[in-house]
């Protein structure tokens, strides 16, 4: 990040673009991760309990902390896999099949 | 068929399965021993990681903790699943690409320093030892409960089995036994939950039962959690869905558990067994899915068990107490003291007993008369609570509370043993590689041959297992409970931030990483030791409890490492090239030295 490539050739450029884009994906995933868990489940839990309609018989913030956040994490990991694999494909860093 | 026979069938059958798998997959080379040759499928690794992750404590105690503390226990649910998001996006793809055997290898190479390597060895050994003692104790407890044998015999049997397949089979043996153990655990955990959910709420799916309706004796329906809140507040407990932890403390503890999870060496190395970076991403999805099946069920079990416990015990005359209540009283995990002399059990907030030791101390009465409780010699507290129960019984007693068939009880016991064994095996692997690879091969004797290294690994696993078994038989009880905070605090303040900086910054150098680790670990350990062992007050700084201090330690590690790195020379060119290389997923190859 700090040291720009000494001899800016095509390959180095391609690597930098790949790294920047993968950082964007990671930050995007972690931002949602934070809102779902520490946000909904802890910081804003009382407000969610009071303001949002309950999930079935459970207050919304409580439900997020004990169920919703975990379901959200699962979706996030799936999303991460799809986004990163497609970035690999587009950038030509595709790997041989893992089987 | 009686219960004993069912127990023998389930436990014996599962052991035969584990041993059979281990014999088929014995490891001969270091590559097989450390990373199962790097050829495990993402699906199988996902199951194995989930089994590794579900420890005896999680399996037996987590639902009980949720039942006892309601919303407050969400810190464990979110912490121990949310950590996998950090692990997957920030740590494992890059360490897999780095392509070495251990987490400590990364610290040593990235920060070109054997001191960093040594700090890694000490932390890994400490984290894993803390954990494995509890696993051995868990196996001993279940065996003594099942077969009426002494705890030490149970611990020795458990240790023997683990050594057989982990010590001999290495990562290869562990992986495929863990797959089998996950299957046992998931059925053992969910089947009772389904039965209880149907009985209590009429919902087949426990997660819907949790948010479903409870039918009163009068025929009226009320949401289960509303009912539970009302039961709790009637008896003087905080609302089940609100809890009593301060928001800042809750935030720090959850964050520390998440970051700690992402820094646990025995979880990270599991991902070294798959073939490529792409396989790591896929495997992480499977892992979290398998973990989520159990973690999403735990809150339901917790709420059901709490409701059942209050409904069946509170206000019931002791003479009419259910059989399970007296059965667990026999085993010393339940006690009732008739404080007001009315013969009826009153369950209220607060501890039954006064003084430092809150566990019952039973009087040496020769035989207890029928319909009389076991007498205790504790000093009593002045609150109205008369019922003591150990929260660990909730999962084990659940099938009995719900009158489930005998084979379900046997299955739950087999599940407890599977949870303890699978985690112990994973930990043992990290412990033995820390000695054979990180210490002997990389620091002491670099000229060592491959087969010598495997011998070291096997001997080290035997040694560690002997120590773990000793502490399983003679538990430093106070100590083990308090050291869980250590394990996660240490992982959160050492491995997680240092690996993170090693991957995402090219500027963090040897001096910075070492200073950061020393500062982070120093603060975390100092705070925990002060409040757990020295101070006899709980005036925490900013209200942050020792459980949550790992988060602060992590922030300190980041800051110190950054400042020190920028005032000292940058890392050598070869290290910068290595960092550039691990950021690209191509050609992960198979793991090497």
XYZ file of C-alpha atoms in Angstrom:
692
model
C 0.000 0.000 0.000
C 2.738 2.423 0.919
C 5.398 1.631 -1.619
C 4.334 2.197 -5.242
C 5.882 -0.297 -7.677
C 9.410 0.640 -8.748
C 8.945 -0.342 -12.366
C 5.270 0.051 -13.218
C 4.770 -2.748 -15.714
C 1.537 -4.376 -16.754
C 1.671 -7.278 -14.298
C 2.269 -5.014 -11.297
C -0.627 -2.813 -12.332
C -2.886 -5.828 -12.613
C -1.885 -6.957 -9.113
C -2.552 -3.541 -7.597
C -5.994 -3.333 -9.174
C -6.782 -6.835 -7.883
C -5.676 -5.932 -4.347
C -7.645 -2.673 -4.270
C -10.777 -4.432 -5.450
C -10.421 -7.283 -2.981
C -9.959 -4.743 -0.167
C -13.202 -3.100 -1.255
C -15.017 -6.437 -1.076
C -13.615 -7.184 2.387
C -14.560 -3.736 3.703
C -18.050 -4.035 2.246
C -18.567 -7.448 3.911
C -17.155 -6.288 7.250
C -19.311 -3.148 7.274
C -22.468 -5.267 7.031
C -20.991 -7.713 9.539
C -20.530 -4.901 12.052
C -24.029 -3.508 11.613
C -25.650 -6.951 11.932
C -23.806 -8.113 15.028
C -22.374 -5.354 17.196
C -24.836 -2.837 15.731
C -28.218 -4.571 15.795
C -27.332 -7.122 18.470
C -25.616 -4.824 20.980
C -25.491 -1.053 20.340
C -28.989 -0.479 18.930
C -30.625 -3.546 20.451
C -32.872 -1.601 22.854
C -34.038 0.750 20.089
C -34.772 -2.188 17.774
C -36.681 -3.961 20.563
C -38.818 -0.885 21.057
C -39.260 0.432 17.528
C -39.448 -2.549 15.182
C -42.232 -5.136 15.095
C -41.259 -8.377 16.899
C -40.068 -11.470 15.011
C -42.898 -13.804 15.901
C -42.906 -13.701 19.682
C -39.367 -12.318 20.060
C -38.371 -8.639 20.412
C -36.489 -7.718 17.228
C -33.152 -6.742 18.786
C -33.104 -9.864 20.942
C -33.898 -12.000 17.896
C -31.099 -10.355 15.925
C -28.639 -11.088 18.742
C -29.587 -14.750 19.138
C -30.656 -15.772 15.631
C -30.624 -13.031 12.971
C -26.950 -12.145 13.225
C -25.888 -15.781 12.734
C -28.113 -16.172 9.675
C -26.667 -12.887 8.387
C -23.082 -14.148 8.825
C -23.904 -17.184 6.708
C -25.254 -15.041 3.893
C -22.200 -12.776 4.167
C -19.726 -15.641 3.807
C -21.591 -16.910 0.774
C -21.562 -13.423 -0.730
C -17.833 -13.101 -0.015
C -17.138 -16.370 -1.805
C -19.160 -15.364 -4.878
C -17.655 -11.858 -5.091
C -14.063 -13.004 -4.614
C -14.371 -15.890 -7.054
C -15.783 -13.590 -9.710
C -13.011 -11.044 -9.046
C -10.420 -13.840 -9.428
C -11.989 -14.837 -12.740
C -12.078 -11.280 -14.101
C -8.519 -10.515 -13.006
C -7.057 -13.713 -14.417
C -6.089 -15.131 -11.010
C -8.439 -18.046 -11.441
C -7.149 -21.234 -9.882
C -7.421 -24.792 -11.105
C -10.521 -26.483 -9.733
C -10.191 -27.504 -6.107
C -11.564 -31.025 -6.433
C -33.547 -52.820 26.977
C -32.290 -50.689 29.817
C -30.457 -47.371 29.778
C -27.018 -48.908 30.446
C -27.254 -51.128 27.410
C -28.204 -48.187 25.184
C -25.261 -46.206 26.569
C -22.838 -49.043 25.825
C -24.205 -49.384 22.298
C -23.957 -45.668 21.472
C -20.627 -44.902 23.138
C -19.039 -48.209 22.133
C -20.310 -47.933 18.564
C -19.046 -44.380 18.144
C -15.617 -45.316 19.543
C -15.320 -48.264 17.196
C -16.112 -45.903 14.329
C -13.444 -43.362 15.353
C -10.781 -46.012 15.771
C -11.668 -47.684 12.487
C -11.273 -44.365 10.660
C -7.981 -43.655 12.412
C -6.478 -47.004 11.459
C -7.350 -46.396 7.824
C -5.710 -42.966 7.731
C -2.404 -43.246 9.581
C 0.104 -40.495 8.836
C 3.656 -41.283 7.758
C 5.144 -37.930 6.668
C 5.095 -34.476 8.277
C 2.891 -33.261 5.459
C 0.267 -35.885 6.236
C 0.711 -35.368 9.961
C 0.413 -31.549 9.938
C -2.007 -30.763 7.108
C -3.399 -34.108 5.857
C -1.408 -33.598 2.625
C -3.486 -30.504 1.833
C -6.059 -32.549 -0.046
C -9.202 -32.508 2.127
C -12.436 -31.505 0.360
C -14.022 -28.180 1.419
C -17.167 -29.994 2.583
C -15.309 -32.504 4.792
C -13.080 -29.762 6.173
C -16.192 -27.705 6.975
C -17.619 -30.547 9.062
C -14.293 -31.250 10.729
C -13.826 -27.568 11.609
C -17.326 -27.412 13.072
C -16.584 -30.473 15.239
C -13.258 -28.960 16.247
C -15.036 -25.752 17.186
C -17.834 -27.316 19.252
C -16.035 -28.098 22.488
C -17.368 -29.993 25.471
C -18.010 -26.641 27.117
C -20.033 -25.348 24.177
C -21.971 -28.570 23.827
C -22.730 -29.056 27.509
C -22.695 -25.544 28.975
C -23.731 -23.039 26.317
C -27.468 -23.727 26.379
C -27.299 -23.666 30.180
C -25.596 -20.264 30.144
C -28.266 -18.959 27.753
C -31.002 -20.335 30.015
C -29.449 -18.660 33.041
C -28.632 -15.265 31.535
C -30.973 -14.829 28.546
C -29.999 -11.910 26.311
C -26.592 -11.502 27.980
C -25.500 -14.891 26.601
C -25.859 -13.502 23.061
C -22.235 -12.425 23.406
C -21.196 -16.060 23.032
C -23.620 -16.749 20.183
C -22.483 -13.739 18.135
C -18.860 -13.887 19.254
C -18.285 -17.506 18.393
C -19.985 -17.331 14.992
C -19.170 -13.744 13.968
C -15.485 -14.512 14.436
C -15.713 -16.759 11.385
C -16.512 -13.759 9.196
C -13.275 -12.102 10.363
C -11.397 -15.372 10.013
C -12.601 -15.921 6.446
C -12.206 -12.420 5.092
C -9.011 -11.371 6.867
C -6.936 -14.363 7.899
C -7.258 -17.823 6.376
C -7.174 -17.186 2.596
C -3.852 -15.387 2.984
C -2.313 -17.838 5.417
C -3.359 -20.717 3.141
C -1.622 -18.979 0.254
C 1.434 -18.457 2.465
C 1.546 -22.218 2.403
C 3.341 -23.328 5.562
C 2.423 -25.773 8.295
C 1.644 -23.558 11.288
C 0.393 -20.121 12.277
C 3.641 -19.499 14.121
C 5.525 -20.089 10.855
C 3.822 -16.986 9.491
C 4.836 -14.845 12.471
C 8.430 -16.076 12.251
C 8.809 -15.554 8.489
C 6.787 -12.388 8.026
C 8.549 -10.648 10.897
C 11.918 -12.339 10.146
C 12.470 -13.055 13.809
C 12.812 -16.131 15.985
C 11.673 -14.040 18.924
C 8.300 -13.483 17.212
C 8.263 -17.237 16.533
C 8.934 -17.988 20.189
C 6.149 -15.644 21.334
C 3.877 -17.519 18.923
C 4.856 -20.888 20.404
C 4.208 -19.717 23.968
C 0.813 -18.211 23.085
C -0.281 -21.257 21.089
C 0.706 -23.649 23.874
C -1.000 -21.529 26.502
C -4.241 -21.115 24.538
C -4.460 -24.801 23.662
C -3.526 -26.087 27.134
C -6.234 -23.939 28.732
C -8.782 -25.423 26.402
C -7.719 -29.052 26.440
C -7.863 -29.375 30.234
C -11.581 -28.636 30.101
C -12.100 -31.230 27.355
C -10.476 -34.023 29.372
C -12.559 -33.075 32.386
C -15.699 -33.211 30.216
C -14.939 -36.721 28.996
C -14.285 -37.863 32.572
C -17.563 -36.378 33.821
C -19.678 -38.006 31.141
C -18.027 -41.399 31.646
C -18.393 -41.313 35.395
C -22.029 -40.349 35.038
C -22.673 -43.097 32.474
C -20.823 -46.091 33.742
C -20.539 -45.302 37.458
C -16.767 -45.298 37.332
C -14.325 -42.875 38.936
C -13.624 -39.693 36.977
C -9.948 -40.601 36.610
C -10.750 -43.854 34.820
C -12.968 -41.921 32.420
C -10.237 -39.355 31.774
C -7.662 -42.086 31.088
C -9.986 -43.869 28.638
C -10.686 -40.589 26.832
C -7.012 -39.645 26.700
C -6.137 -43.103 25.354
C -8.639 -42.822 22.516
C -7.487 -39.307 21.578
C -3.842 -40.344 21.594
C -4.650 -43.317 19.449
C -6.158 -41.380 16.597
C -4.611 -37.911 16.985
C -1.114 -38.955 18.042
C -0.870 -41.706 15.451
C -3.085 -40.409 12.664
C -2.079 -36.738 12.859
C -4.211 -34.262 10.919
C -5.305 -36.952 8.509
C -6.706 -39.173 11.262
C -8.238 -36.205 13.063
C -10.013 -34.795 10.029
C -12.018 -37.878 9.176
C -12.841 -38.764 12.777
C -14.047 -35.186 13.266
C -16.396 -35.594 10.318
C -17.924 -38.622 12.061
C -18.006 -36.778 15.375
C -19.847 -33.825 13.856
C -22.570 -36.153 12.628
C -22.981 -37.656 16.100
C -23.039 -34.200 17.702
C -25.552 -32.611 15.383
C -28.102 -35.373 15.929
C -27.456 -35.449 19.661
C -28.034 -31.697 19.876
C -31.024 -31.212 17.609
C -33.168 -34.294 18.226
C -33.969 -33.500 21.885
C -34.590 -29.872 20.882
C -37.166 -30.966 18.304
C -39.022 -33.152 20.823
C -39.031 -30.439 23.478
C -40.104 -27.778 21.012
C -43.072 -29.921 20.014
C -44.035 -30.556 23.619
C -43.728 -26.942 24.713
C -44.819 -24.911 21.685
C -46.188 -27.374 19.134
C -43.528 -26.354 16.592
C -41.386 -29.064 15.000
C -38.557 -26.619 14.279
C -36.972 -25.360 17.520
C -36.050 -21.980 15.983
C -39.742 -21.376 15.267
C -40.588 -22.700 18.709
C -38.398 -19.999 20.226
C -40.475 -17.250 18.603
C -43.682 -19.289 18.820
C -46.498 -19.478 21.328
C -46.713 -21.249 24.655
C -50.022 -22.834 25.650
C -51.035 -22.173 29.245
C -52.832 -24.781 31.369
C -55.976 -22.691 30.844
C -55.711 -23.103 27.076
C -54.716 -19.492 26.382
C -51.667 -18.956 24.207
C -48.960 -16.416 24.886
C -45.603 -15.927 23.096
C -43.016 -18.202 24.750
C -40.575 -15.363 25.384
C -43.279 -13.166 26.912
C -44.162 -16.042 29.215
C -40.509 -16.492 30.101
C -40.011 -12.770 30.790
C -42.989 -12.885 33.093
C -41.750 -16.021 34.898
C -38.331 -14.421 35.296
C -39.548 -11.074 36.622
C -42.065 -12.760 38.966
C -39.152 -14.529 40.614
C -36.935 -11.443 40.773
C -34.674 -12.168 37.766
C -34.063 -9.576 35.024
C -36.179 -9.873 31.858
C -34.994 -12.848 29.801
C -34.826 -10.779 26.611
C -33.057 -7.808 28.240
C -30.295 -9.069 30.518
C -28.229 -6.935 32.847
C -24.782 -6.368 31.275
C -23.767 -2.791 30.467
C -23.740 -2.039 26.717
C -20.043 -1.087 26.631
C -19.019 -4.275 28.452
C -21.256 -6.384 26.217
C -19.697 -4.700 23.166
C -16.123 -5.319 24.319
C -16.748 -8.946 25.295
C -18.494 -9.753 22.011
C -15.723 -8.063 20.026
C -13.004 -9.821 22.035
C -14.653 -13.210 21.462
C -14.962 -12.506 17.733
C -11.356 -11.380 17.315
C -10.185 -14.186 19.592
C -12.033 -16.727 17.453
C -10.292 -15.391 14.363
C -6.935 -15.803 16.106
C -7.258 -19.330 17.480
C -4.479 -21.466 15.993
C -6.380 -24.765 16.070
C -9.130 -23.276 13.911
C -6.792 -21.522 11.467
C -4.709 -24.635 10.755
C -7.827 -26.585 9.789
C -7.975 -24.450 6.643
C -4.422 -25.436 5.687
C -5.787 -28.875 4.805
C -7.738 -27.804 1.700
C -6.296 -27.498 -1.758
C -6.519 -23.834 -2.775
C -7.604 -20.349 -1.747
C -10.834 -20.877 -3.634
C -11.409 -24.065 -1.620
C -10.782 -22.095 1.599
C -13.655 -19.716 0.782
C -15.996 -22.569 0.012
C -14.943 -24.499 3.080
C -15.581 -21.449 5.302
C -19.196 -21.335 4.080
C -19.679 -25.019 4.920
C -18.010 -24.549 8.312
C -20.275 -21.715 9.371
C -23.334 -23.549 8.068
C -22.541 -26.611 10.181
C -21.788 -24.470 13.216
C -24.935 -22.422 12.708
C -27.138 -25.534 12.839
C -26.021 -25.991 16.433
C -25.710 -22.313 17.413
C -29.186 -21.491 16.142
C -30.603 -24.392 18.157
C -28.859 -23.447 21.419
C -30.998 -20.338 22.141
C -34.129 -22.427 21.658
C -32.882 -25.129 24.037
C -31.918 -22.441 26.541
C -35.351 -20.827 26.529
C -37.164 -24.201 26.665
C -34.994 -25.484 29.502
C -35.503 -22.309 31.515
C -39.260 -22.505 31.085
C -39.381 -26.216 31.962
C -37.157 -25.744 34.973
C -39.259 -22.970 36.465
C -42.573 -24.637 35.683
C -41.574 -28.028 37.076
C -39.605 -26.936 40.109
C -40.798 -23.548 41.362
C -43.627 -23.931 43.861
C -43.587 -27.736 43.755
C -43.500 -29.652 47.015
C -40.217 -31.570 47.310
C -42.184 -34.780 47.807
C -43.597 -34.296 44.279
C -40.293 -33.272 42.665
C -39.648 -34.904 39.281
C -37.295 -37.916 39.118
C -34.591 -36.067 37.181
C -34.421 -33.486 39.948
C -33.587 -36.109 42.567
C -31.321 -37.996 40.167
C -29.107 -34.943 39.597
C -29.259 -34.185 43.298
C -27.702 -37.630 43.861
C -24.864 -36.630 41.554
C -24.310 -33.412 43.448
C -25.417 -30.940 40.777
C -28.715 -29.912 42.346
C -29.499 -28.934 45.927
C -32.563 -27.726 47.766
C -32.565 -26.074 51.163
C -35.935 -25.565 52.776
C -35.270 -22.091 54.125
C -38.827 -21.294 55.181
C -39.658 -24.834 56.266
C -42.793 -25.224 54.103
C -41.620 -28.321 52.175
C -42.115 -26.439 48.879
C -39.243 -25.488 46.545
C -38.909 -21.750 45.951
C -36.681 -20.610 43.099
C -35.706 -16.938 43.270
C -32.938 -14.665 42.019
C -29.684 -14.739 43.936
C -27.465 -17.472 45.297
C -28.834 -20.029 47.724
C -25.613 -20.083 49.678
C -23.594 -17.309 51.252
C -19.858 -16.872 51.282
C -17.235 -17.406 48.646
C -18.021 -20.938 47.517
C -21.461 -20.970 45.953
C -21.529 -24.707 45.274
C -23.298 -26.978 47.763
C -21.202 -28.871 50.302
C -23.154 -31.976 51.209
C -23.321 -33.306 54.738
C -21.897 -36.773 55.235
C -25.289 -38.268 55.976
C -25.159 -42.059 55.610
C -28.438 -42.711 53.797
C -30.944 -40.130 52.761
C -34.506 -40.912 53.656
C -37.049 -41.075 50.823
C -38.590 -37.692 50.105
C -35.907 -35.938 52.102
C -33.341 -33.748 50.306
C -29.603 -34.181 50.699
C -28.442 -31.985 53.530
C -25.860 -29.299 52.942
C -23.500 -27.676 55.406
C -23.080 -24.345 53.589
C -23.792 -21.071 55.241
C -27.088 -19.820 53.798
C -27.636 -16.460 52.153
C -30.464 -14.253 53.371
C -32.449 -14.245 50.105
C -35.440 -16.462 49.460
C -33.864 -18.693 46.782
C -33.896 -22.340 47.847
C -32.894 -24.154 44.657
C -29.315 -24.568 43.520
C -28.644 -26.117 40.133
C -25.462 -26.420 38.121
C -26.250 -24.912 34.716
C -24.252 -27.657 32.987
C -27.008 -30.151 33.685
C -29.511 -28.422 31.416
C -28.396 -30.056 28.164
C -27.751 -33.423 29.778
C -30.987 -33.386 31.801
C -33.092 -31.982 28.956
C -34.121 -35.389 27.568
C -35.082 -36.541 31.047
C -37.051 -33.356 31.732
C -38.995 -33.934 28.556
C -39.415 -37.691 29.182
C -37.664 -38.655 25.962
C -36.918 -42.297 25.091
C -33.767 -43.914 26.477
C -31.883 -44.031 23.191
C -32.078 -40.224 22.963
C -30.374 -39.927 26.343
C -27.633 -42.304 25.190
C -27.236 -40.299 21.981
C -26.823 -37.045 23.930
C -24.090 -38.673 26.018
C -22.306 -39.916 22.883
C -22.601 -36.338 21.550
C -20.966 -34.881 24.676
C -18.070 -37.305 24.329
C -17.730 -36.565 20.593
C -17.619 -32.822 21.308
C -14.875 -33.243 23.886
C -12.779 -35.688 21.854
C -12.918 -33.780 18.571
C -11.820 -30.516 20.160
C -9.130 -32.222 22.230
C -7.699 -33.841 19.099
C -7.523 -30.555 17.184
C -5.834 -28.834 20.106
C -3.409 -31.684 20.572
C -2.292 -31.328 16.976
C -1.443 -27.633 17.442
C 0.335 -28.387 20.707
C 2.445 -31.141 19.200
C 3.325 -29.172 16.039
C 4.267 -26.149 18.159
C 6.947 -28.303 19.757
C 8.066 -30.514 16.861
C 7.892 -27.946 14.048
C 8.043 -24.433 15.501
C 10.370 -25.103 18.395
C 12.547 -28.110 17.458
C 12.728 -27.826 13.675
C 12.684 -24.041 13.243
C 14.506 -22.815 16.337
C 16.558 -25.596 17.950
C 17.665 -28.038 15.258
C 16.971 -26.970 11.646
C 18.828 -30.006 10.281
C 16.230 -32.450 11.596
C 14.863 -35.062 9.190
C 11.213 -35.502 8.326
C 10.797 -38.777 10.202
C 12.528 -37.373 13.301
C 10.058 -34.486 13.218
C 7.112 -36.901 13.201
C 8.613 -38.749 16.174
C 8.923 -35.443 18.026
C 5.319 -34.641 17.172
C 4.058 -37.973 18.508
C 6.131 -37.736 21.695
C 4.992 -34.146 22.288
C 1.354 -35.117 21.864
C 1.826 -37.933 24.390
C 3.442 -35.500 26.835
C 0.769 -32.821 26.482
C -1.999 -35.365 26.763
C -0.500 -36.691 30.001
C -0.444 -33.154 31.421
C -4.000 -32.487 30.224
C -5.205 -35.767 31.735
C -3.539 -34.907 35.033
C -5.401 -31.589 35.166
C -8.569 -33.294 34.022
C -8.349 -35.566 37.061
C -7.186 -32.866 39.482
C -8.812 -29.736 38.056
C -7.628 -26.411 39.432
C -11.379 -25.650 39.394
C -11.306 -21.939 40.123
C -8.459 -21.582 37.711
C -9.940 -23.308 34.653
C -13.168 -21.324 34.716
C -11.212 -18.097 34.901
C -8.696 -18.979 32.233
C -11.266 -19.085 29.424
C -11.001 -15.296 29.468
C -7.252 -15.803 29.074
C -7.500 -18.007 25.992
C -9.695 -15.627 24.019
C -8.040 -12.495 25.394
C -4.654 -13.852 24.414
C -5.752 -14.845 20.909
C -7.465 -11.481 20.409
C -4.485 -9.446 21.585
C -1.682 -11.506 20.007
C -2.368 -13.693 16.947
C -5.304 -11.835 15.407
C -3.927 -8.272 15.194
C -0.385 -9.378 14.359
C -1.431 -11.646 11.492
C -3.806 -8.956 10.262
C -1.049 -6.347 10.116
C 1.329 -8.869 8.581
C -1.025 -9.382 5.646
C -2.569 -5.946 5.169
C 0.470 -3.750 5.726
C 3.873 -3.960 4.110
C 5.311 -1.398 6.502
C 4.839 -3.173 9.851
C 8.289 -4.544 10.696
C 9.879 -6.886 13.202
C 10.302 -4.234 15.899
C 6.706 -3.054 15.552
C 5.174 -6.520 15.615
C 7.141 -7.597 18.677
C 6.470 -4.365 20.577
C 2.776 -4.583 19.651
C 2.435 -8.180 20.793
C 4.278 -7.572 24.046
C 2.164 -4.475 24.823
C -1.149 -6.134 23.863
C -0.497 -9.375 25.714
C 0.987 -7.526 28.692
C -2.064 -5.305 29.133
C -4.527 -8.166 28.646
C -2.814 -10.624 30.957
C -2.078 -7.970 33.559
C -5.719 -6.849 33.664
C -7.064 -10.407 33.837
C -4.599 -11.533 36.497
C -5.229 -8.411 38.577
C -9.018 -8.748 38.591
C -9.268 -12.545 38.670
C -6.594 -13.420 41.175
C -5.350 -10.351 43.063
C -8.066 -7.737 43.512
C -11.106 -8.670 45.561
C -13.311 -5.967 44.076
C -14.898 -5.550 40.662
C -14.464 -1.836 40.020
C -13.464 -2.457 36.412
C -11.911 0.358 34.403
C -14.790 1.872 32.356
C -16.846 -1.165 33.449
C -14.969 -3.485 31.067
C -14.785 -6.956 32.597
C -11.723 -9.224 32.189
C -13.631 -11.193 29.533
C -13.704 -8.128 27.294
C -10.229 -6.719 27.878
C -8.797 -8.679 24.928
C -10.518 -6.159 22.645
C -8.697 -3.274 24.309
C -5.452 -5.287 24.215
C -5.938 -5.693 20.483
C -6.341 -1.938 19.956
C -3.192 -1.353 22.010
C -1.325 -3.924 19.905
C -2.367 -2.128 16.682
C -1.348 1.314 17.947
C 1.994 0.319 19.448
C 2.947 -1.764 16.399
C 2.133 1.107 14.029
C 4.014 3.757 15.985
C 7.119 1.601 16.551
C 7.198 0.439 12.911
C 7.206 3.955 11.529
C 10.146 5.089 13.648
C 12.273 2.013 12.796
C 13.597 0.817 9.385
C 11.099 -0.825 6.981
C 11.136 -4.623 6.522
C 13.594 -6.081 3.959
C 12.643 -6.305 0.276
C 12.249 -10.111 0.386
C 9.541 -9.811 3.066
C 7.691 -7.146 1.071
C 7.718 -9.466 -1.953
C 6.394 -12.294 0.185
C 3.484 -10.105 1.364
C 2.686 -9.142 -2.234
C 2.690 -12.794 -3.186
C 0.317 -14.020 -0.433
C -2.235 -11.380 -1.428
C -2.744 -13.059 -4.808
C -4.699 -16.306 -4.819
C -2.939 -18.013 -7.753
C -0.910 -21.189 -7.291
C -1.551 -21.888 -3.611
C 0.174 -25.232 -4.095
C 0.429 -27.820 -1.382
C 1.771 -26.941 2.037
C 5.536 -27.092 2.517
C 8.032 -26.408 5.229
